[in-house]
mmCIF file of C-alpha atoms in Angstrom:
data_model
loop_
_atom_site.group_PDB
_atom_site.id
_atom_site.type_symbol
_atom_site.label_atom_id
_atom_site.label_comp_id
_atom_site.label_asym_id
_atom_site.label_seq_id
_atom_site.Cartn_x
_atom_site.Cartn_y
_atom_site.Cartn_z
ATOM 1 C CA UNK A 1 0.000 0.000 0.000
ATOM 2 C CA UNK A 2 1.063 3.616 -0.320
ATOM 3 C CA UNK A 3 2.390 5.715 2.541
ATOM 4 C CA UNK A 4 3.322 9.376 2.727
ATOM 5 C CA UNK A 5 5.949 11.162 4.774
ATOM 6 C CA UNK A 6 4.598 13.570 7.392
ATOM 7 C CA UNK A 7 6.347 15.611 10.106
ATOM 8 C CA UNK A 8 5.294 12.835 12.503
ATOM 9 C CA UNK A 9 6.639 10.009 10.375
ATOM 10 C CA UNK A 10 5.159 7.879 7.597
ATOM 11 C CA UNK A 11 1.398 7.452 7.425
ATOM 12 C CA UNK A 12 -0.458 4.827 5.390
ATOM 13 C CA UNK A 13 -2.864 6.485 2.980
ATOM 14 C CA UNK A 14 -6.537 5.591 3.572
ATOM 15 C CA UNK A 15 -8.294 3.522 0.964
ATOM 16 C CA UNK A 16 -7.408 0.529 -1.132
ATOM 17 C CA UNK A 17 -4.914 1.883 -3.641
ATOM 18 C CA UNK A 18 -2.364 -0.879 -4.242
ATOM 19 C CA UNK A 19 0.617 -1.454 -6.485
ATOM 20 C CA UNK A 20 0.038 -4.267 -8.964
ATOM 21 C CA UNK A 21 2.639 -6.142 -10.992
ATOM 22 C CA UNK A 22 2.462 -6.001 -14.748
ATOM 23 C CA UNK A 23 3.162 -9.751 -15.029
ATOM 24 C CA UNK A 24 1.793 -12.596 -12.915
ATOM 25 C CA UNK A 25 5.288 -14.097 -12.562
ATOM 26 C CA UNK A 26 6.920 -10.819 -11.477
ATOM 27 C CA UNK A 27 8.719 -11.185 -8.141
ATOM 28 C CA UNK A 28 9.443 -7.481 -7.614
ATOM 29 C CA UNK A 29 6.582 -5.015 -7.977
ATOM 30 C CA UNK A 30 7.894 -1.619 -9.115
ATOM 31 C CA UNK A 31 6.446 1.146 -11.248
ATOM 32 C CA UNK A 32 9.712 1.207 -13.209
ATOM 33 C CA UNK A 33 9.245 -2.477 -14.103
ATOM 34 C CA UNK A 34 5.739 -2.263 -15.493
ATOM 35 C CA UNK A 35 3.797 -2.034 -12.244
ATOM 36 C CA UNK A 36 0.566 -0.056 -11.993
ATOM 37 C CA UNK A 37 -1.721 1.368 -9.328
ATOM 38 C CA UNK A 38 -5.277 0.083 -8.946
ATOM 39 C CA UNK A 39 -8.142 0.367 -6.505
ATOM 40 C CA UNK A 40 -8.159 -2.843 -4.501
ATOM 41 C CA UNK A 41 -11.150 -4.470 -2.824
ATOM 42 C CA UNK A 42 -10.805 -7.112 -0.102
ATOM 43 C CA UNK A 43 -13.777 -9.475 -0.153
ATOM 44 C CA UNK A 44 -15.223 -11.024 2.994
ATOM 45 C CA UNK A 45 -17.470 -14.040 3.535
ATOM 46 C CA UNK A 46 -19.121 -12.441 6.552
ATOM 47 C CA UNK A 47 -20.876 -9.129 7.286
ATOM 48 C CA UNK A 48 -18.627 -6.062 7.530
ATOM 49 C CA UNK A 49 -18.943 -2.897 9.572
ATOM 50 C CA UNK A 50 -20.070 -0.417 6.908
ATOM 51 C CA UNK A 51 -19.612 2.486 9.311
ATOM 52 C CA UNK A 52 -15.875 1.903 9.599
ATOM 53 C CA UNK A 53 -13.644 4.288 7.609
ATOM 54 C CA UNK A 54 -10.054 5.431 7.596
ATOM 55 C CA UNK A 55 -11.055 8.851 6.278
ATOM 56 C CA UNK A 56 -11.044 11.831 8.599
ATOM 57 C CA UNK A 57 -14.593 12.520 9.732
ATOM 58 C CA UNK A 58 -14.142 16.232 10.391
ATOM 59 C CA UNK A 59 -11.603 18.892 9.498
ATOM 60 C CA UNK A 60 -9.490 19.858 12.470
ATOM 61 C CA UNK A 61 -7.445 23.079 12.764
ATOM 62 C CA UNK A 62 -4.293 21.188 11.853
ATOM 63 C CA UNK A 63 -5.953 20.023 8.620
ATOM 64 C CA UNK A 64 -6.593 23.503 7.221
ATOM 65 C CA UNK A 65 -4.930 24.007 3.842
ATOM 66 C CA UNK A 66 -2.958 27.180 3.203
ATOM 67 C CA UNK A 67 -3.287 29.028 -0.131
ATOM 68 C CA UNK A 68 0.474 28.495 -0.463
ATOM 69 C CA UNK A 69 0.019 24.723 -0.541
ATOM 70 C CA UNK A 70 2.048 22.574 -2.897
ATOM 71 C CA UNK A 71 1.171 22.617 -6.591
ATOM 72 C CA UNK A 72 2.026 19.646 -8.830
ATOM 73 C CA UNK A 73 4.400 20.621 -11.605
ATOM 74 C CA UNK A 74 2.075 19.139 -14.236
ATOM 75 C CA UNK A 75 -0.804 21.281 -12.988
ATOM 76 C CA UNK A 76 1.388 24.395 -13.014
ATOM 77 C CA UNK A 77 2.426 23.670 -16.594
ATOM 78 C CA UNK A 78 -1.179 23.108 -17.709
ATOM 79 C CA UNK A 79 -2.279 26.356 -16.073
ATOM 80 C CA UNK A 80 0.592 28.192 -17.730
ATOM 81 C CA UNK A 81 -0.427 26.894 -21.161
ATOM 82 C CA UNK A 82 -4.113 27.454 -20.475
ATOM 83 C CA UNK A 83 -3.226 31.128 -20.098
ATOM 84 C CA UNK A 84 -1.158 31.145 -23.282
ATOM 85 C CA UNK A 85 -3.667 29.248 -25.424
ATOM 86 C CA UNK A 86 -6.512 31.418 -24.149
ATOM 87 C CA UNK A 87 -4.690 34.596 -25.093
ATOM 88 C CA UNK A 88 -3.648 33.096 -28.428
ATOM 89 C CA UNK A 89 -7.255 32.233 -29.297
ATOM 90 C CA UNK A 90 -8.498 35.682 -28.306
ATOM 91 C CA UNK A 91 -5.857 37.403 -30.448
ATOM 92 C CA UNK A 92 -6.830 35.246 -33.424
ATOM 93 C CA UNK A 93 -10.535 36.029 -32.985
ATOM 94 C CA UNK A 94 -9.956 39.768 -32.658
ATOM 95 C CA UNK A 95 -7.564 39.861 -35.602
ATOM 96 C CA UNK A 96 -9.902 37.930 -37.883
ATOM 97 C CA UNK A 97 -12.759 40.221 -36.893
ATOM 98 C CA UNK A 98 -10.765 43.308 -37.828
ATOM 99 C CA UNK A 99 -9.548 41.754 -41.091
ATOM 100 C CA UNK A 100 -13.017 40.584 -42.164
ATOM 101 C CA UNK A 101 -14.558 43.939 -41.283
ATOM 102 C CA UNK A 102 -11.916 45.555 -43.500
ATOM 103 C CA UNK A 103 -12.823 43.275 -46.377
ATOM 104 C CA UNK A 104 -16.529 44.011 -45.966
ATOM 105 C CA UNK A 105 -15.860 47.753 -46.032
ATOM 106 C CA UNK A 106 -14.729 47.330 -49.619
ATOM 107 C CA UNK A 107 -15.789 45.025 -52.411
ATOM 108 C CA UNK A 108 -14.512 41.524 -51.652
ATOM 109 C CA UNK A 109 -13.047 41.156 -55.127
ATOM 110 C CA UNK A 110 -10.958 44.306 -54.669
ATOM 111 C CA UNK A 111 -10.030 43.773 -51.025
ATOM 112 C CA UNK A 112 -6.614 44.970 -49.972
ATOM 113 C CA UNK A 113 -4.460 41.890 -49.462
ATOM 114 C CA UNK A 114 -1.703 44.032 -47.950
ATOM 115 C CA UNK A 115 -3.737 45.630 -45.160
ATOM 116 C CA UNK A 116 -2.001 45.395 -41.749
ATOM 117 C CA UNK A 117 -4.623 42.991 -40.378
ATOM 118 C CA UNK A 118 -4.176 40.629 -43.320
ATOM 119 C CA UNK A 119 -0.376 40.845 -43.042
ATOM 120 C CA UNK A 120 -0.664 39.957 -39.356
ATOM 121 C CA UNK A 121 -3.013 37.074 -40.101
ATOM 122 C CA UNK A 122 -0.469 35.768 -42.583
ATOM 123 C CA UNK A 123 2.388 36.086 -40.080
ATOM 124 C CA UNK A 124 0.398 34.197 -37.446
ATOM 125 C CA UNK A 125 -0.400 31.392 -39.883
ATOM 126 C CA UNK A 126 -4.131 32.130 -40.095
ATOM 127 C CA UNK A 127 -4.093 32.705 -43.858
ATOM 128 C CA UNK A 128 -1.704 31.858 -46.672
ATOM 129 C CA UNK A 129 -1.130 33.375 -50.087
ATOM 130 C CA UNK A 130 -2.636 36.538 -51.545
ATOM 131 C CA UNK A 131 -5.596 35.353 -53.634
ATOM 132 C CA UNK A 132 -9.270 35.229 -52.566
ATOM 133 C CA UNK A 133 -8.483 36.847 -49.250
ATOM 134 C CA UNK A 134 -12.149 36.894 -48.264
ATOM 135 C CA UNK A 135 -12.451 33.119 -48.635
ATOM 136 C CA UNK A 136 -9.184 32.603 -46.781
ATOM 137 C CA UNK A 137 -10.362 34.719 -43.869
ATOM 138 C CA UNK A 138 -13.704 32.913 -43.828
ATOM 139 C CA UNK A 139 -11.888 29.591 -43.692
ATOM 140 C CA UNK A 140 -9.581 30.785 -40.894
ATOM 141 C CA UNK A 141 -12.554 32.023 -38.877
ATOM 142 C CA UNK A 142 -14.972 29.125 -39.353
ATOM 143 C CA UNK A 143 -13.275 25.954 -40.588
ATOM 144 C CA UNK A 144 -13.595 23.367 -37.797
ATOM 145 C CA UNK A 145 -9.989 22.160 -38.125
ATOM 146 C CA UNK A 146 -8.021 25.316 -38.959
ATOM 147 C CA UNK A 147 -7.320 28.855 -37.844
ATOM 148 C CA UNK A 148 -9.333 29.950 -34.821
ATOM 149 C CA UNK A 149 -10.870 26.515 -34.264
ATOM 150 C CA UNK A 150 -7.428 24.947 -34.076
ATOM 151 C CA UNK A 151 -6.461 27.364 -31.306
ATOM 152 C CA UNK A 152 -9.712 26.770 -29.449
ATOM 153 C CA UNK A 153 -9.132 23.024 -29.578
ATOM 154 C CA UNK A 154 -5.693 23.528 -28.034
ATOM 155 C CA UNK A 155 -7.357 25.504 -25.253
ATOM 156 C CA UNK A 156 -10.015 22.829 -24.768
ATOM 157 C CA UNK A 157 -7.434 20.031 -24.574
ATOM 158 C CA UNK A 158 -5.372 21.675 -21.880
ATOM 159 C CA UNK A 159 -8.553 22.672 -20.016
ATOM 160 C CA UNK A 160 -9.520 18.989 -19.852
ATOM 161 C CA UNK A 161 -6.345 18.377 -17.836
ATOM 162 C CA UNK A 162 -7.512 21.085 -15.413
ATOM 163 C CA UNK A 163 -11.078 19.859 -15.028
ATOM 164 C CA UNK A 164 -10.681 19.467 -11.266
ATOM 165 C CA UNK A 165 -9.414 23.064 -10.931
ATOM 166 C CA UNK A 166 -12.069 24.911 -12.917
ATOM 167 C CA UNK A 167 -15.434 26.043 -11.574
ATOM 168 C CA UNK A 168 -18.732 24.800 -12.980
ATOM 169 C CA UNK A 169 -19.477 28.214 -14.496
ATOM 170 C CA UNK A 170 -16.048 28.287 -16.095
ATOM 171 C CA UNK A 171 -16.710 24.908 -17.673
ATOM 172 C CA UNK A 172 -20.143 26.004 -18.884
ATOM 173 C CA UNK A 173 -18.654 28.991 -20.671
ATOM 174 C CA UNK A 174 -15.931 26.918 -22.284
ATOM 175 C CA UNK A 175 -18.371 24.171 -23.318
ATOM 176 C CA UNK A 176 -20.733 26.726 -24.848
ATOM 177 C CA UNK A 177 -17.845 28.122 -26.864
ATOM 178 C CA UNK A 178 -16.563 24.799 -28.208
ATOM 179 C CA UNK A 179 -20.128 23.535 -28.640
ATOM 180 C CA UNK A 180 -21.095 26.413 -30.916
ATOM 181 C CA UNK A 181 -22.480 25.114 -34.246
ATOM 182 C CA UNK A 182 -19.948 27.191 -36.191
ATOM 183 C CA UNK A 183 -17.081 25.709 -34.190
ATOM 184 C CA UNK A 184 -18.394 22.185 -34.721
ATOM 185 C CA UNK A 185 -19.382 22.349 -38.398
ATOM 186 C CA UNK A 186 -18.023 25.605 -39.823
ATOM 187 C CA UNK A 187 -19.827 27.826 -42.341
ATOM 188 C CA UNK A 188 -20.485 27.327 -46.013
ATOM 189 C CA UNK A 189 -18.789 29.901 -48.221
ATOM 190 C CA UNK A 190 -22.181 30.829 -49.655
ATOM 191 C CA UNK A 191 -23.224 32.136 -46.236
ATOM 192 C CA UNK A 192 -20.536 34.784 -46.495
ATOM 193 C CA UNK A 193 -18.425 36.855 -44.192
ATOM 194 C CA UNK A 194 -21.193 38.691 -42.257
ATOM 195 C CA UNK A 195 -22.181 35.486 -40.423
ATOM 196 C CA UNK A 196 -18.522 34.869 -39.672
ATOM 197 C CA UNK A 197 -18.422 38.263 -37.947
ATOM 198 C CA UNK A 198 -21.389 37.252 -35.806
ATOM 199 C CA UNK A 199 -19.543 34.078 -34.778
ATOM 200 C CA UNK A 200 -16.360 36.024 -34.024
ATOM 201 C CA UNK A 201 -18.327 38.422 -31.817
ATOM 202 C CA UNK A 202 -19.605 35.432 -29.838
ATOM 203 C CA UNK A 203 -16.105 33.958 -29.619
ATOM 204 C CA UNK A 204 -14.546 37.213 -28.356
ATOM 205 C CA UNK A 205 -17.318 37.626 -25.790
ATOM 206 C CA UNK A 206 -16.787 34.056 -24.574
ATOM 207 C CA UNK A 207 -13.029 34.604 -24.311
ATOM 208 C CA UNK A 208 -13.622 37.753 -22.272
ATOM 209 C CA UNK A 209 -15.914 35.746 -19.997
ATOM 210 C CA UNK A 210 -13.190 33.144 -19.465
ATOM 211 C CA UNK A 211 -10.751 35.941 -18.630
ATOM 212 C CA UNK A 212 -13.269 37.253 -16.126
ATOM 213 C CA UNK A 213 -13.290 33.910 -14.308
ATOM 214 C CA UNK A 214 -9.511 34.161 -13.980
ATOM 215 C CA UNK A 215 -9.654 37.708 -12.587
ATOM 216 C CA UNK A 216 -12.680 37.291 -10.320
ATOM 217 C CA UNK A 217 -13.088 33.574 -9.732
ATOM 218 C CA UNK A 218 -9.628 32.179 -8.936
ATOM 219 C CA UNK A 219 -7.897 32.451 -5.596
ATOM 220 C CA UNK A 220 -4.608 34.311 -5.814
ATOM 221 C CA UNK A 221 -2.559 31.201 -5.257
ATOM 222 C CA UNK A 222 0.084 29.321 -7.155
ATOM 223 C CA UNK A 223 -2.148 28.213 -9.989
ATOM 224 C CA UNK A 224 -3.397 31.730 -10.672
ATOM 225 C CA UNK A 225 0.149 33.013 -10.793
ATOM 226 C CA UNK A 226 1.292 30.504 -13.409
ATOM 227 C CA UNK A 227 -1.838 31.057 -15.482
ATOM 228 C CA UNK A 228 -1.249 34.811 -15.340
ATOM 229 C CA UNK A 229 2.388 34.362 -16.339
ATOM 230 C CA UNK A 230 1.268 32.478 -19.426
ATOM 231 C CA UNK A 231 -1.244 35.161 -20.376
ATOM 232 C CA UNK A 232 1.243 38.009 -19.889
ATOM 233 C CA UNK A 233 3.970 36.300 -21.915
ATOM 234 C CA UNK A 234 1.615 35.538 -24.811
ATOM 235 C CA UNK A 235 0.107 39.029 -24.816
ATOM 236 C CA UNK A 236 3.541 40.653 -24.658
ATOM 237 C CA UNK A 237 4.726 38.630 -27.641
ATOM 238 C CA UNK A 238 1.583 39.307 -29.695
ATOM 239 C CA UNK A 239 1.607 43.036 -28.923
ATOM 240 C CA UNK A 240 5.211 43.290 -30.080
ATOM 241 C CA UNK A 241 4.271 41.561 -33.344
ATOM 242 C CA UNK A 242 1.247 43.830 -33.814
ATOM 243 C CA UNK A 243 3.259 47.015 -33.288
ATOM 244 C CA UNK A 244 6.045 45.794 -35.544
ATOM 245 C CA UNK A 245 3.526 45.419 -38.367
ATOM 246 C CA UNK A 246 1.889 48.745 -37.482
ATOM 247 C CA UNK A 247 5.122 50.727 -37.795
ATOM 248 C CA UNK A 248 6.167 48.812 -40.903
ATOM 249 C CA UNK A 249 5.444 49.799 -44.483
ATOM 250 C CA UNK A 250 2.034 48.110 -44.467
ATOM 251 C CA UNK A 251 0.853 49.824 -41.301
ATOM 252 C CA UNK A 252 2.023 53.367 -41.945
ATOM 253 C CA UNK A 253 -0.388 53.936 -44.820
ATOM 254 C CA UNK A 254 -3.535 52.455 -43.279
ATOM 255 C CA UNK A 255 -4.272 54.742 -40.354
ATOM 256 C CA UNK A 256 -4.521 53.690 -36.715
ATOM 257 C CA UNK A 257 -8.182 52.851 -36.179
ATOM 258 C CA UNK A 258 -7.557 49.167 -36.934
ATOM 259 C CA UNK A 259 -4.749 49.090 -34.357
ATOM 260 C CA UNK A 260 -6.900 50.557 -31.579
ATOM 261 C CA UNK A 261 -9.736 48.188 -32.409
ATOM 262 C CA UNK A 262 -7.466 45.147 -32.442
ATOM 263 C CA UNK A 263 -5.987 46.049 -29.052
ATOM 264 C CA UNK A 264 -9.402 46.912 -27.568
ATOM 265 C CA UNK A 265 -8.157 50.428 -26.789
ATOM 266 C CA UNK A 266 -10.499 52.597 -28.861
ATOM 267 C CA UNK A 267 -12.613 53.740 -25.897
ATOM 268 C CA UNK A 268 -9.529 54.434 -23.777
ATOM 269 C CA UNK A 269 -8.014 56.581 -26.516
ATOM 270 C CA UNK A 270 -11.208 58.525 -27.133
ATOM 271 C CA UNK A 271 -11.660 59.188 -23.429
ATOM 272 C CA UNK A 272 -8.201 60.791 -23.261
ATOM 273 C CA UNK A 273 -7.784 62.564 -26.591
ATOM 274 C CA UNK A 274 -10.248 64.636 -28.579
ATOM 275 C CA UNK A 275 -8.352 64.181 -31.832
ATOM 276 C CA UNK A 276 -8.265 61.437 -34.408
ATOM 277 C CA UNK A 277 -5.745 58.658 -33.705
ATOM 278 C CA UNK A 278 -2.148 59.903 -34.014
ATOM 279 C CA UNK A 279 1.114 58.014 -33.688
ATOM 280 C CA UNK A 280 2.468 59.663 -30.540
ATOM 281 C CA UNK A 281 -0.545 59.153 -28.240
ATOM 282 C CA UNK A 282 -1.385 55.723 -29.705
ATOM 283 C CA UNK A 283 2.141 54.385 -29.249
ATOM 284 C CA UNK A 284 2.309 55.888 -25.766
ATOM 285 C CA UNK A 285 -0.971 54.147 -24.875
ATOM 286 C CA UNK A 286 0.032 50.758 -26.287
ATOM 287 C CA UNK A 287 3.713 50.804 -25.362
ATOM 288 C CA UNK A 288 4.462 52.795 -22.208
ATOM 289 C CA UNK A 289 1.171 53.035 -20.289
ATOM 290 C CA UNK A 290 1.527 50.558 -17.394
ATOM 291 C CA UNK A 291 -2.106 51.148 -16.363
ATOM 292 C CA UNK A 292 -3.498 49.919 -19.685
ATOM 293 C CA UNK A 293 -4.013 46.111 -19.570
ATOM 294 C CA UNK A 294 -3.591 46.050 -23.349
ATOM 295 C CA UNK A 295 -0.188 47.722 -23.334
ATOM 296 C CA UNK A 296 3.299 46.287 -23.467
ATOM 297 C CA UNK A 297 4.251 48.182 -20.312
ATOM 298 C CA UNK A 298 1.448 46.501 -18.360
ATOM 299 C CA UNK A 299 2.624 43.030 -19.423
ATOM 300 C CA UNK A 300 6.297 43.631 -18.635
ATOM 301 C CA UNK A 301 5.522 45.179 -15.242
ATOM 302 C CA UNK A 302 3.267 42.251 -14.313
ATOM 303 C CA UNK A 303 5.829 39.692 -15.427
ATOM 304 C CA UNK A 304 8.509 41.423 -13.386
ATOM 305 C CA UNK A 305 6.335 41.302 -10.264
ATOM 306 C CA UNK A 306 5.366 37.654 -10.704
ATOM 307 C CA UNK A 307 8.944 36.590 -11.330
ATOM 308 C CA UNK A 308 10.103 38.495 -8.244
ATOM 309 C CA UNK A 309 7.609 36.466 -6.190
ATOM 310 C CA UNK A 310 8.977 33.211 -7.572
ATOM 311 C CA UNK A 311 12.565 34.236 -6.938
ATOM 312 C CA UNK A 312 11.810 34.931 -3.270
ATOM 313 C CA UNK A 313 11.506 31.171 -2.789
ATOM 314 C CA UNK A 314 13.370 29.559 -5.683
ATOM 315 C CA UNK A 315 16.276 31.860 -6.363
ATOM 316 C CA UNK A 316 17.108 32.981 -9.864
ATOM 317 C CA UNK A 317 14.269 32.384 -12.355
ATOM 318 C CA UNK A 318 14.184 34.907 -15.193
ATOM 319 C CA UNK A 319 14.597 38.444 -13.864
ATOM 320 C CA UNK A 320 18.005 38.810 -15.512
ATOM 321 C CA UNK A 321 16.532 38.184 -18.977
ATOM 322 C CA UNK A 322 13.505 40.448 -18.423
ATOM 323 C CA UNK A 323 14.939 43.439 -16.563
ATOM 324 C CA UNK A 324 17.013 44.841 -19.461
ATOM 325 C CA UNK A 325 13.859 45.089 -21.551
ATOM 326 C CA UNK A 326 11.935 46.679 -18.685
ATOM 327 C CA UNK A 327 14.679 49.286 -18.190
ATOM 328 C CA UNK A 328 14.825 50.019 -21.915
ATOM 329 C CA UNK A 329 11.034 50.348 -22.094
ATOM 330 C CA UNK A 330 10.851 52.789 -19.204
ATOM 331 C CA UNK A 331 13.799 54.752 -20.524
ATOM 332 C CA UNK A 332 12.710 55.265 -24.130
ATOM 333 C CA UNK A 333 12.418 58.913 -25.127
ATOM 334 C CA UNK A 334 8.862 59.944 -26.071
ATOM 335 C CA UNK A 335 10.351 61.629 -29.126
ATOM 336 C CA UNK A 336 11.108 58.127 -30.417
ATOM 337 C CA UNK A 337 7.408 57.220 -30.508
ATOM 338 C CA UNK A 338 6.956 57.404 -34.255
ATOM 339 C CA UNK A 339 6.977 54.671 -36.928
ATOM 340 C CA UNK A 340 10.343 55.666 -38.439
ATOM 341 C CA UNK A 341 12.206 55.321 -35.125
ATOM 342 C CA UNK A 342 14.965 52.727 -35.157
ATOM 343 C CA UNK A 343 15.101 52.868 -31.352
ATOM 344 C CA UNK A 344 11.439 51.853 -31.219
ATOM 345 C CA UNK A 345 11.980 48.981 -33.649
ATOM 346 C CA UNK A 346 14.970 47.752 -31.629
ATOM 347 C CA UNK A 347 12.977 47.960 -28.399
ATOM 348 C CA UNK A 348 10.132 45.872 -29.800
ATOM 349 C CA UNK A 349 12.573 43.238 -31.007
ATOM 350 C CA UNK A 350 14.295 43.184 -27.604
ATOM 351 C CA UNK A 351 11.000 42.783 -25.730
ATOM 352 C CA UNK A 352 9.869 39.990 -28.020
ATOM 353 C CA UNK A 353 13.122 38.133 -27.380
ATOM 354 C CA UNK A 354 12.599 38.703 -23.657
ATOM 355 C CA UNK A 355 9.136 37.114 -23.811
ATOM 356 C CA UNK A 356 10.543 34.004 -25.459
ATOM 357 C CA UNK A 357 13.456 33.867 -23.012
ATOM 358 C CA UNK A 358 11.192 34.142 -19.956
ATOM 359 C CA UNK A 359 9.025 31.299 -21.292
ATOM 360 C CA UNK A 360 12.111 29.139 -21.832
ATOM 361 C CA UNK A 361 13.460 29.876 -18.361
ATOM 362 C CA UNK A 362 10.149 29.009 -16.677
ATOM 363 C CA UNK A 363 9.960 25.782 -18.640
ATOM 364 C CA UNK A 364 13.474 24.716 -17.643
ATOM 365 C CA UNK A 365 12.992 25.746 -14.032
ATOM 366 C CA UNK A 366 9.557 24.332 -13.274
ATOM 367 C CA UNK A 367 8.211 22.202 -16.134
ATOM 368 C CA UNK A 368 11.181 20.013 -17.060
ATOM 369 C CA UNK A 369 9.931 16.671 -15.757
ATOM 370 C CA UNK A 370 13.216 14.915 -16.432
ATOM 371 C CA UNK A 371 14.558 16.733 -13.383
ATOM 372 C CA UNK A 372 13.715 15.713 -9.824
ATOM 373 C CA UNK A 373 10.925 18.272 -9.505
ATOM 374 C CA UNK A 374 7.330 17.066 -9.311
ATOM 375 C CA UNK A 375 5.792 19.474 -6.799
ATOM 376 C CA UNK A 376 6.130 23.237 -6.480
ATOM 377 C CA UNK A 377 5.869 24.893 -3.092
ATOM 378 C CA UNK A 378 5.857 28.587 -3.883
ATOM 379 C CA UNK A 379 5.105 31.935 -2.337
ATOM 380 C CA UNK A 380 1.771 33.146 -3.676
#
């Protein structure tokens, strides 16, 4: 039977979980030699005391669980990727919505295949080629095995591994999203792009609901911190890509309304400035503003704080690869906030490398299961 180490010595776990050999002739029962664990029942030929149990009947003060309790490494990794896949799916939905709206503003047969949204969709692997861009966007938005649906399936798969850590309402929202008829069967091309926009509106709303469960429904423990790290890393990387396209040749000639809409910052901009979108205030809002949850500054600041918490208990994690980018971001001259700035382009490239480096460092530190690390005991 299984036993666990406690401060008072080893204690046999209640229940009938036993180690079983993989072969009837096996003399040594070990998991490394094909053994398995199974629930074991001991049969009796006489009546048994059904009231007897090895389980604790009541919770005593010494049984209370702290929010800083241990977190299995596998669960931490799944939460981390749940955050990343969720952000990745939301970015895809928002981008496809902007791109399709741009196509519908013009005649589909004369749609601009070099618009910033389409260029971004191509970079992110949502569309390929330059012909029939409307049909390509429709396929990316509604095909059950490609584009947005592929990203939602990744999210659903990792969520299944977290089914014991997600609330019933969280599961309902996710099941409604992946159970949507468009997600399951797609749309016929004859039904056109307008219905795809309706589906994308539903998808974005559902993704915002899932984000709300993270912000308002999860205790601020270890799992929440790893999930938030995943979201911040993914959003930082995607924002860098978006701004790189925006300040490139494709973005400079297409205005800034699409950029504010994609980053869900239109209302914030309009509440601050009574002028049409201009480069200086838009880049300040999306790059330096640490109070804007859709800005690069917000992501880098949050990552720095989360990593500092981890390093309080585990020593060096990733602050040395993130801090140079944070210092450069806070030190950039506002006069460099224009699309022709080489300093701005270099900063975006540096921050994107930092996002990838932080992800790699977290993976090596906490998710490398070849090392002797199966449980994380962290400071929340």
